mmCIF file of C-alpha atoms in Angstrom:
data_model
loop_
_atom_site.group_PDB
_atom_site.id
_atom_site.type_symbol
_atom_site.label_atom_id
_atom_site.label_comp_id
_atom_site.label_asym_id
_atom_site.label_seq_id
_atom_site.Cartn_x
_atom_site.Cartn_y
_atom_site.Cartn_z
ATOM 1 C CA UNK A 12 125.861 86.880 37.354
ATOM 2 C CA UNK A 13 124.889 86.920 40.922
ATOM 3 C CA UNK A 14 126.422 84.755 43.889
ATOM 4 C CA UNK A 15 123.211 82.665 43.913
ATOM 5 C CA UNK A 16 123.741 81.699 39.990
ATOM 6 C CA UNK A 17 127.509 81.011 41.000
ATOM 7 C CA UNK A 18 128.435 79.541 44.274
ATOM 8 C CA UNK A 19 131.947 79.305 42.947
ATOM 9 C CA UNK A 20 133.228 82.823 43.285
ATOM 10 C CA UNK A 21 136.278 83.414 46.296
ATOM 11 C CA UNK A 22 137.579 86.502 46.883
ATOM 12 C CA UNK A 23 140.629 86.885 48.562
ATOM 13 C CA UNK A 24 142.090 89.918 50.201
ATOM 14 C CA UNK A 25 145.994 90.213 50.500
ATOM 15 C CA UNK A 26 147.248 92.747 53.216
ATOM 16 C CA UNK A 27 150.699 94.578 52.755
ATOM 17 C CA UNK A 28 153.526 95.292 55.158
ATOM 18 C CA UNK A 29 153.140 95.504 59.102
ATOM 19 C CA UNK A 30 149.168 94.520 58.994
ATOM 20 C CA UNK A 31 147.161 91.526 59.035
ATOM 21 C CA UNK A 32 143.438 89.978 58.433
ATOM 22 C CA UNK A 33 142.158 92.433 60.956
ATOM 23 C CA UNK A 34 143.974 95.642 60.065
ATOM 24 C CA UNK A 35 142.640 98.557 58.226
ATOM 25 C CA UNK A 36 139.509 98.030 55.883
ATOM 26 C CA UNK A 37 139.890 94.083 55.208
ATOM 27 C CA UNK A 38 137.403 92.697 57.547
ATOM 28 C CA UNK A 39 134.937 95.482 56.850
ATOM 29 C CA UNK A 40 135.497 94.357 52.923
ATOM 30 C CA UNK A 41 135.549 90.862 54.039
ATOM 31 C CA UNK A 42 131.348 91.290 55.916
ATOM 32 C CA UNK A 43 130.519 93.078 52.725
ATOM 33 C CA UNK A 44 130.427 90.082 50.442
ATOM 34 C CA UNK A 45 130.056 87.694 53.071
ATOM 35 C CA UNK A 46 126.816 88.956 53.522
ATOM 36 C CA UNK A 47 126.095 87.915 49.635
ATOM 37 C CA UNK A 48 127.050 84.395 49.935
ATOM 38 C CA UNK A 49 130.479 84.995 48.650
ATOM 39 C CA UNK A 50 133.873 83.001 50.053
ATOM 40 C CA UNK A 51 136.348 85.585 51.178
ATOM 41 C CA UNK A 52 139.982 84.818 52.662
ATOM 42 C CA UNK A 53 141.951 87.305 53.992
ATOM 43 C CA UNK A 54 144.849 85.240 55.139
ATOM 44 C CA UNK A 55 147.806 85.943 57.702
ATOM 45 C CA UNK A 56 150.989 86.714 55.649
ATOM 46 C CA UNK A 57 154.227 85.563 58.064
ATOM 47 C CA UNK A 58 155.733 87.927 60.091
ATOM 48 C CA UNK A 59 154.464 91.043 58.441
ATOM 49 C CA UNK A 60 156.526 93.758 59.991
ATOM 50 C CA UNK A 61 159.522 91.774 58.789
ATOM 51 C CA UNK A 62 158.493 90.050 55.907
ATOM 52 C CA UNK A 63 160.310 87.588 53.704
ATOM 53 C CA UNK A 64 159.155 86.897 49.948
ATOM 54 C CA UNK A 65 159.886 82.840 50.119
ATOM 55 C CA UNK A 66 157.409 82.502 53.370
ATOM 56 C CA UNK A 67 154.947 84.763 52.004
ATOM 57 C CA UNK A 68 154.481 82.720 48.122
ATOM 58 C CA UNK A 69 154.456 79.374 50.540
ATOM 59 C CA UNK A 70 151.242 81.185 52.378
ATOM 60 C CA UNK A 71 149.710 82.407 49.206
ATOM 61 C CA UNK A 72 150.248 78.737 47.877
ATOM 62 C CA UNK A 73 148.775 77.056 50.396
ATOM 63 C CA UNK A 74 145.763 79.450 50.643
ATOM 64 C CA UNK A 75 144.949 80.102 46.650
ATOM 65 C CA UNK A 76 146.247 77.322 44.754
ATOM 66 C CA UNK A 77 145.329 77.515 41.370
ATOM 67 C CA UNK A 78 142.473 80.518 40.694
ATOM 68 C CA UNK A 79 140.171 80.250 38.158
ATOM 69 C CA UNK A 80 137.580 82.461 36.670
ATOM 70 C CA UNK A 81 135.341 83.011 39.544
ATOM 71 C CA UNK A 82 138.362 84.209 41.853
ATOM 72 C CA UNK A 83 138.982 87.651 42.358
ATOM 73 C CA UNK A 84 141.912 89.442 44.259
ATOM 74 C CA UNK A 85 142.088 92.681 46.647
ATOM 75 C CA UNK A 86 145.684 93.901 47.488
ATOM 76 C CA UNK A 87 146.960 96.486 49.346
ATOM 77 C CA UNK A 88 150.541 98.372 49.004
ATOM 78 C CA UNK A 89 153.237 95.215 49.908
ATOM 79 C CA UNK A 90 150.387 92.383 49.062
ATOM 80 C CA UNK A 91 149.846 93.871 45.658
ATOM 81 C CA UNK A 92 153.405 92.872 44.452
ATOM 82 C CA UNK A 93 153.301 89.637 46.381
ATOM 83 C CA UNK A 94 150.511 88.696 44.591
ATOM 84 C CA UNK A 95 151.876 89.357 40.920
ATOM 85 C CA UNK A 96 154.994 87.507 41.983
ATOM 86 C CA UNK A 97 152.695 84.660 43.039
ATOM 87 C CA UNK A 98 151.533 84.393 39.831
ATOM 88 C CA UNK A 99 154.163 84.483 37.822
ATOM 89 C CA UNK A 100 155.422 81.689 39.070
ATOM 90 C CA UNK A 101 151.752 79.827 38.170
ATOM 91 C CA UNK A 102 152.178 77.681 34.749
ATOM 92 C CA UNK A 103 149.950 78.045 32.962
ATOM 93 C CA UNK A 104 148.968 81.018 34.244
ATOM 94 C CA UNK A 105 145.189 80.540 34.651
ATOM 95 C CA UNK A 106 142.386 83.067 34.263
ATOM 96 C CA UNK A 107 141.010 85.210 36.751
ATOM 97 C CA UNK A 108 137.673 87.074 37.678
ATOM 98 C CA UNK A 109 139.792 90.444 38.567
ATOM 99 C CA UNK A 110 141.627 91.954 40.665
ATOM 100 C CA UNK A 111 142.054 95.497 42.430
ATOM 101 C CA UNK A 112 145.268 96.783 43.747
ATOM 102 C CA UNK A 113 145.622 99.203 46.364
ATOM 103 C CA UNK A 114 148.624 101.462 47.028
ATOM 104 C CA UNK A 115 150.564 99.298 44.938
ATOM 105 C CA UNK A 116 153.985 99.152 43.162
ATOM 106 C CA UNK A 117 156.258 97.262 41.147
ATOM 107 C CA UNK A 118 159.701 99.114 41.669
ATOM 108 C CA UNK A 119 161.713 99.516 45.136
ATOM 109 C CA UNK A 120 160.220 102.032 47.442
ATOM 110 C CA UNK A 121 162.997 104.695 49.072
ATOM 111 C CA UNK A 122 163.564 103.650 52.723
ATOM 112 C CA UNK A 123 161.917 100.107 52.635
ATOM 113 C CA UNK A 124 164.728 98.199 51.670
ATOM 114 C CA UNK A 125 163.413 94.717 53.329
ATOM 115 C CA UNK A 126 160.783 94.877 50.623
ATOM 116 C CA UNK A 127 163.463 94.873 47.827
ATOM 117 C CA UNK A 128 163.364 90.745 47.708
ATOM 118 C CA UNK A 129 159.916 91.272 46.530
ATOM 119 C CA UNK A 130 160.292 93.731 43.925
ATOM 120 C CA UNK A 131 163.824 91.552 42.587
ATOM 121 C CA UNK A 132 162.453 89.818 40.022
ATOM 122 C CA UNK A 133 161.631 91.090 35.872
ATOM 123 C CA UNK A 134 158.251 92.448 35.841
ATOM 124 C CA UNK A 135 155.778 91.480 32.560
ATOM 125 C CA UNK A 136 152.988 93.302 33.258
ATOM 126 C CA UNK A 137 151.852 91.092 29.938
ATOM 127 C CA UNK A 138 151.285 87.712 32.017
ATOM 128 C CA UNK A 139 148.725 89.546 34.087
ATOM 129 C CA UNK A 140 147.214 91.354 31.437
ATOM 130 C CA UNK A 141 146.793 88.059 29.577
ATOM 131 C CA UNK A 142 144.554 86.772 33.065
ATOM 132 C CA UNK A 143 142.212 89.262 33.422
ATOM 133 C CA UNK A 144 140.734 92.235 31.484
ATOM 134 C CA UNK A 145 139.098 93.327 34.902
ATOM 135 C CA UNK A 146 141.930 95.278 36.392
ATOM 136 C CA UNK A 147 141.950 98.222 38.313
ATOM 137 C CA UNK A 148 144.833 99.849 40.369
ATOM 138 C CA UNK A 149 143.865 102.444 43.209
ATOM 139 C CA UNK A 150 146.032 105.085 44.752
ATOM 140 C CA UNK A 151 145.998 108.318 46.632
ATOM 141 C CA UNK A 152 147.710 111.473 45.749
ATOM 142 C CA UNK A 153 148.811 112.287 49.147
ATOM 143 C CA UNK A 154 149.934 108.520 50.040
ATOM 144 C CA UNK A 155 153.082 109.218 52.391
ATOM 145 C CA UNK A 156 154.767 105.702 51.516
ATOM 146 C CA UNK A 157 153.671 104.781 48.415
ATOM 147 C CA UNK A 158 154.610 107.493 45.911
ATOM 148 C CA UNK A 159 151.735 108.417 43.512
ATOM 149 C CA UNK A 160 154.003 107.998 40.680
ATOM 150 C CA UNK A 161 154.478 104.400 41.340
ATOM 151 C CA UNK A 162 151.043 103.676 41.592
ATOM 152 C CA UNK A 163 150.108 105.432 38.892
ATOM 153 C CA UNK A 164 153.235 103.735 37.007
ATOM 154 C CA UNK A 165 151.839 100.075 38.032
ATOM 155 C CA UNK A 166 148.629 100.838 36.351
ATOM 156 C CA UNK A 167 150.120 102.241 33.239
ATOM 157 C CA UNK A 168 151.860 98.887 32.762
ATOM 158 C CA UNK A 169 149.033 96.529 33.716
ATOM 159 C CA UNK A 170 146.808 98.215 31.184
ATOM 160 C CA UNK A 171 144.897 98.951 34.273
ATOM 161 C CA UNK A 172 141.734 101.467 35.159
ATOM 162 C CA UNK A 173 143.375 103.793 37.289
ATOM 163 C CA UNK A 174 141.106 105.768 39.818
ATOM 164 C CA UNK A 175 142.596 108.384 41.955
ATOM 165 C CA UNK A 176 142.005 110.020 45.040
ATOM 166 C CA UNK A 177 142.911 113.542 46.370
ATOM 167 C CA UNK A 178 143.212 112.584 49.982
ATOM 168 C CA UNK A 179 143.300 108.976 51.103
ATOM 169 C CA UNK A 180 146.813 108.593 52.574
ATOM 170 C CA UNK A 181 148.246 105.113 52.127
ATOM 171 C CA UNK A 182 144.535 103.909 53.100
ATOM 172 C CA UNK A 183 145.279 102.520 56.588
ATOM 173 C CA UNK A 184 143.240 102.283 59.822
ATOM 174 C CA UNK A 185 145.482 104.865 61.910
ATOM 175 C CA UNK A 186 144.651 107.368 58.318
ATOM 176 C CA UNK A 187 140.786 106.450 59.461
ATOM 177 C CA UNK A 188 140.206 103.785 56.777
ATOM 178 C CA UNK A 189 138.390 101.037 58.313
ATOM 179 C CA UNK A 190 135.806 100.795 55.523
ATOM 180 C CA UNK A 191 137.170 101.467 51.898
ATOM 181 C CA UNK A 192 133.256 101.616 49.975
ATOM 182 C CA UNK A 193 135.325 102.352 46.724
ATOM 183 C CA UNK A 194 137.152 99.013 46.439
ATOM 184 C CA UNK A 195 133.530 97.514 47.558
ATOM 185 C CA UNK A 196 131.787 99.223 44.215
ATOM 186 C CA UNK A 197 134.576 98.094 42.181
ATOM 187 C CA UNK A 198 135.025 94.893 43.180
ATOM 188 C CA UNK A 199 130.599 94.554 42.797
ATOM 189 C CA UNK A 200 130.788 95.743 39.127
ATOM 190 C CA UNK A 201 133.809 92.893 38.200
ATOM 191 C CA UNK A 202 131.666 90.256 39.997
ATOM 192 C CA UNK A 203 128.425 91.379 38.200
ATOM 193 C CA UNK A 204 128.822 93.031 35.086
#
């Protein structure tokens, strides 16, 4: 399916802690399918250096609504979790294109305690599975905030391809990661298989 065939398909792209639409590789992602014709969001989470879970599921309401199957889902490190929470709380939980997470996690991370709130409630990696079979779950060995083993544990339970990378750091901008070509491939093969 290309872009052309289906003018429906959104992509959105859901930064993490301290960073916004323009940080890191999300604009550079954002020109990428742009350039095909694709809708991309990257919306502006609420006060992202001090973030709190209630005001960020309001923004991700107002922006996404309800998906469907031509929306697909970037998320890096804090947006990753904020976006599963999001939709768990979606009944019925619709279906999805795909989704790629980035850094992510599922469980508390040591010295980010202000993130807790968003980690709080029971995980069942199920509902997700149940939305999407096109999940994949990205992570560095040498992230320095994101342990590997919690990436790499957020994968296992999503059922999700897990690809690796020796040296990528928590993929920020100041790490130089203003383009990310990986999560570009990936996210071309879910939108035409």
């Amino acid at each position: 399916m290309t872009s052309e065939q289906q003018p429906n398909i959104k992509v959105y792209i859901i930064h993490g802690y301290g960073a916004g639409p323009q940080s890191h590789w999300f604009q550079w992602l954002k020109q990428q399918f742009e350039a095909q014709g694709i809708i991309v969001y990257v919306p502006a989470l609420p006060d992202s250096e001090h973030p709190v879970k209630e005001q960020w599921d309001e923004c991700l309401k107002q922006t996404i609504g309800v998906p469907d199957e031509y929306t697909y889902f970037v998320a890096h490190s804090l947006g990753c979790i904020a976006l599963l929470d999001y939709f768990r709380q979606l009944e019925p939980r619709p279906q999805i294109g795909g989704m790629i997470l980035v850094s992510g996690f599922s469980t508390p991370i040591s010295g980010y305690s202000l993130i807790n709130p968003f980690v709080g409630n029971a995980f069942h990696p199920e509902h997700f599975i149940a939305m999407t079979a096109q999940r994949v779950v990205i992570a560095a060995k040498d992230d320095p905030i994101v342990p590997f083993a919690q990436t790499e544990q957020l994968a296992h339970d999503l059922e999700a391809r897990f690809i690796t990378v020796e040296h990528g750091g928590h993929f920020l901008d100041s790490e130089g990661f203003t383009e990310l070509p990986l999560v570009h491939e990936q996210l071309t093969a879910m939108i035409n298989p």
